[in-house]
C-alpha cells in the first residue's frame, strides 16, 4: 500500500522570511554539513523553511516562533505539547523522495537514512524529539514530513560515521538514522502533554 504524498506548501512569505533569517544567523553559526548540490545560503534557508512548515503542520504560528537573536545556539526549534523539537530538513531528488515518503525505501540504500550531523550530536541532550522532513529538489514548493524520533533514541542507537550502508560515503560525519525506525508524523499529536 502506497501512502499519498502530502506536504506543507512553502509560501512566498515563508521564503522571504527564511532568506532574512538565514542572513541574520549566518555569521553566528558553524556549518557541520555542506552538501555539494547547493549553497550555504540555500542550506540555511531550507532549515528555516522546515521549521516554518513544521510549525504550520502543528498549528503553531511560525512567525511567532522566529527568534529575536542568534547570538547563542538555540535550545530547540519549537515546543509542542511541552516537548522540545529539533527540526531537520534535507533536499532529496524526486525519485528518492517519493520512496522515502511512501516508506518503500530500504534503510540501507542511498537516501534510506536521515543523517544527524556529528557536529550537532552533543545537542541531542537539549531536545526531546527530532523531526525529519524533506524538500523535493526539482520542485522546492513544499516541505514533506518524513517522521520523528526521540532524541534519546538517536543518541543511544546511532554513532556518527562517514560510511553509508550502501557502500558510499557521506560528505561529513553523521548518525545515519534508519527511516524505517521513525515514528509517523501523525503520532506527534498523541504525545503526552508535559
Short mmCIF file of C-alpha atoms in Angstrom, two decimals:
data_model
loop_
_atom_site.label_atom_id
_atom_site.label_comp_id
_atom_site.label_asym_id
_atom_site.label_seq_id
_atom_site.Cartn_x
_atom_site.Cartn_y
_atom_site.Cartn_z
CA UNK A 1 0.00 0.00 0.00
CA UNK A 2 1.47 3.34 -1.04
CA UNK A 3 0.94 6.45 1.03
CA UNK A 4 -0.07 9.68 -0.63
CA UNK A 5 2.42 12.49 -0.69
CA UNK A 6 1.10 15.38 1.32
CA UNK A 7 3.33 18.26 2.20
CA UNK A 8 3.08 21.71 3.68
CA UNK A 9 3.07 24.40 0.99
CA UNK A 10 6.03 26.78 1.11
CA UNK A 11 4.59 30.27 0.70
CA UNK A 12 6.25 33.40 -0.67
CA UNK A 13 6.08 34.88 2.82
CA UNK A 14 7.93 31.85 4.23
CA UNK A 15 10.62 32.09 1.52
CA UNK A 16 11.14 35.77 2.20
CA UNK A 17 11.36 35.24 5.97
CA UNK A 18 13.72 32.28 5.52
CA UNK A 19 16.11 34.43 3.44
CA UNK A 20 16.05 37.21 6.04
CA UNK A 21 16.59 34.86 9.00
CA UNK A 22 19.32 32.92 7.18
CA UNK A 23 21.25 36.15 6.55
CA UNK A 24 20.85 37.22 10.20
CA UNK A 25 22.07 33.85 11.50
CA UNK A 26 24.86 33.08 9.01
CA UNK A 27 27.74 34.81 10.81
CA UNK A 28 26.72 33.24 14.12
CA UNK A 29 26.68 29.54 13.19
CA UNK A 30 29.18 26.84 12.34
CA UNK A 31 28.22 24.65 9.41
CA UNK A 32 28.53 20.96 10.23
CA UNK A 33 27.26 19.63 6.93
CA UNK A 34 27.64 21.14 3.47
CA UNK A 35 26.07 19.22 0.61
CA UNK A 36 27.72 19.61 -2.78
CA UNK A 37 24.44 20.21 -4.65
CA UNK A 38 23.59 23.58 -3.08
CA UNK A 39 24.96 26.74 -1.45
CA UNK A 40 25.40 27.66 2.21
CA UNK A 41 22.71 30.33 1.82
CA UNK A 42 20.21 27.83 0.42
CA UNK A 43 21.07 25.27 3.12
CA UNK A 44 20.27 27.86 5.79
CA UNK A 45 17.02 28.78 4.04
CA UNK A 46 15.93 25.12 3.80
CA UNK A 47 16.43 24.78 7.54
CA UNK A 48 14.19 27.74 8.28
CA UNK A 49 11.58 26.60 5.75
CA UNK A 50 11.46 23.23 7.50
CA UNK A 51 10.91 24.89 10.88
CA UNK A 52 8.21 27.18 9.47
CA UNK A 53 6.39 24.34 7.74
CA UNK A 54 6.56 22.02 10.74
CA UNK A 55 5.08 24.80 12.87
CA UNK A 56 2.28 25.15 10.31
CA UNK A 57 1.65 21.41 10.39
CA UNK A 58 1.29 21.55 14.17
CA UNK A 59 -0.97 24.59 14.16
CA UNK A 60 1.73 26.89 15.55
CA UNK A 61 2.12 30.38 14.07
CA UNK A 62 5.58 30.08 12.53
CA UNK A 63 6.01 33.87 12.58
CA UNK A 64 5.77 33.86 16.38
CA UNK A 65 8.40 31.10 16.53
CA UNK A 66 11.15 33.18 14.87
CA UNK A 67 13.95 34.00 17.30
CA UNK A 68 14.77 37.64 18.02
CA UNK A 69 18.53 36.93 18.11
CA UNK A 70 21.03 34.30 17.01
CA UNK A 71 23.80 35.33 19.40
CA UNK A 72 23.66 31.93 21.13
CA UNK A 73 22.91 28.38 19.97
CA UNK A 74 19.23 27.63 20.30
CA UNK A 75 17.99 25.10 22.84
CA UNK A 76 15.27 23.87 20.45
CA UNK A 77 13.50 24.82 17.24
CA UNK A 78 9.98 24.69 18.67
CA UNK A 79 7.92 23.42 21.58
CA UNK A 80 4.82 21.30 21.03
CA UNK A 81 2.73 19.82 23.85
CA UNK A 82 5.56 20.77 26.21
CA UNK A 83 8.21 18.80 24.27
CA UNK A 84 11.27 20.41 22.66
CA UNK A 85 11.80 19.62 18.98
CA UNK A 86 14.77 19.94 16.68
CA UNK A 87 13.70 20.05 13.03
CA UNK A 88 15.96 18.65 10.32
CA UNK A 89 15.29 19.33 6.66
CA UNK A 90 17.08 17.90 3.66
CA UNK A 91 16.60 18.24 -0.07
CA UNK A 92 16.18 14.98 -1.96
CA UNK A 93 15.87 14.12 -5.67
CA UNK A 94 12.25 13.36 -6.53
CA UNK A 95 12.76 9.68 -7.39
CA UNK A 96 14.13 9.03 -3.87
CA UNK A 97 11.78 11.46 -2.13
CA UNK A 98 8.77 9.51 -3.36
CA UNK A 99 10.22 6.26 -2.00
CA UNK A 100 11.03 7.91 1.35
CA UNK A 101 7.57 9.41 1.72
CA UNK A 102 5.79 6.24 0.65
CA UNK A 103 8.01 4.28 3.06
CA UNK A 104 9.15 1.94 0.29
CA UNK A 105 12.81 2.93 0.56
CA UNK A 106 15.13 0.40 2.19
CA UNK A 107 17.21 1.72 5.09
CA UNK A 108 20.45 0.51 3.51
CA UNK A 109 20.00 2.04 0.07
CA UNK A 110 21.06 5.53 -0.94
CA UNK A 111 18.81 8.13 0.78
CA UNK A 112 17.46 5.38 3.06
CA UNK A 113 18.65 7.10 6.23
CA UNK A 114 18.35 10.55 7.74
CA UNK A 115 21.74 11.98 8.67
CA UNK A 116 22.08 13.74 12.03
CA UNK A 117 25.35 15.70 11.90
CA UNK A 118 28.17 14.67 14.24
CA UNK A 119 28.85 18.35 14.94
CA UNK A 120 25.37 18.65 16.43
CA UNK A 121 25.28 15.25 18.12
CA UNK A 122 26.00 16.69 21.58
CA UNK A 123 22.95 18.96 21.20
CA UNK A 124 20.61 15.95 21.27
CA UNK A 125 20.63 16.22 25.07
CA UNK A 126 18.75 19.53 24.75
CA UNK A 127 15.84 18.08 22.77
CA UNK A 128 13.04 15.66 23.45
CA UNK A 129 12.42 14.85 19.78
CA UNK A 130 13.90 15.32 16.33
CA UNK A 131 11.51 15.77 13.40
CA UNK A 132 12.80 14.98 9.91
CA UNK A 133 11.41 16.42 6.70
CA UNK A 134 12.39 16.94 3.09
CA UNK A 135 12.02 19.29 0.19
CA UNK A 136 11.97 17.77 -3.30
CA UNK A 137 14.95 19.29 -5.15
CA UNK A 138 13.27 19.57 -8.53
CA UNK A 139 10.21 21.34 -7.14
CA UNK A 140 11.00 23.18 -3.87
CA UNK A 141 7.34 24.10 -3.38
CA UNK A 142 6.52 22.07 -0.25
CA UNK A 143 8.05 20.57 2.87
CA UNK A 144 7.21 16.93 3.45
CA UNK A 145 7.35 15.38 6.93
CA UNK A 146 9.24 12.07 6.98
CA UNK A 147 8.78 11.21 10.66
CA UNK A 148 10.24 11.83 14.08
CA UNK A 149 12.22 10.11 16.81
CA UNK A 150 13.09 10.73 20.41
CA UNK A 151 16.45 12.45 20.67
CA UNK A 152 17.46 9.85 23.28
CA UNK A 153 16.78 7.01 20.81
CA UNK A 154 19.08 8.60 18.23
CA UNK A 155 21.75 9.29 20.83
CA UNK A 156 21.76 5.71 22.17
CA UNK A 157 21.25 3.75 18.93
CA UNK A 158 23.39 5.53 16.34
CA UNK A 159 27.01 6.61 16.17
CA UNK A 160 28.29 9.24 13.75
CA UNK A 161 30.12 7.82 10.74
CA UNK A 162 31.10 8.77 7.20
CA UNK A 163 30.34 5.28 5.85
CA UNK A 164 26.98 4.77 4.18
CA UNK A 165 25.36 1.33 4.41
CA UNK A 166 25.14 1.20 0.59
CA UNK A 167 28.95 1.32 0.38
CA UNK A 168 29.30 5.03 -0.34
CA UNK A 169 30.41 7.79 1.98
CA UNK A 170 28.61 10.78 3.48
CA UNK A 171 30.11 14.22 2.75
CA UNK A 172 30.59 14.66 6.51
CA UNK A 173 30.20 12.51 9.58
CA UNK A 174 26.73 11.98 10.98
CA UNK A 175 24.48 9.50 12.73
CA UNK A 176 22.60 7.60 9.98
CA UNK A 177 19.07 7.24 11.41
CA UNK A 178 17.03 4.49 9.74
CA UNK A 179 13.94 5.86 8.03
CA UNK A 180 12.01 2.71 8.98
CA UNK A 181 12.57 3.45 12.68
CA UNK A 182 11.00 6.90 12.55
CA UNK A 183 7.56 7.35 14.06
CA UNK A 184 4.83 8.60 11.76
CA UNK A 185 4.48 12.34 11.98
CA UNK A 186 0.80 11.74 12.80
CA UNK A 187 1.90 10.29 16.14
CA UNK A 188 3.23 13.68 17.24
CA UNK A 189 -0.36 14.65 18.11
CA UNK A 190 -0.51 11.72 20.55
CA UNK A 191 2.43 12.91 22.65
CA UNK A 192 1.58 13.39 26.28
CA UNK A 193 1.46 16.99 27.35
CA UNK A 194 4.45 17.66 29.57
#
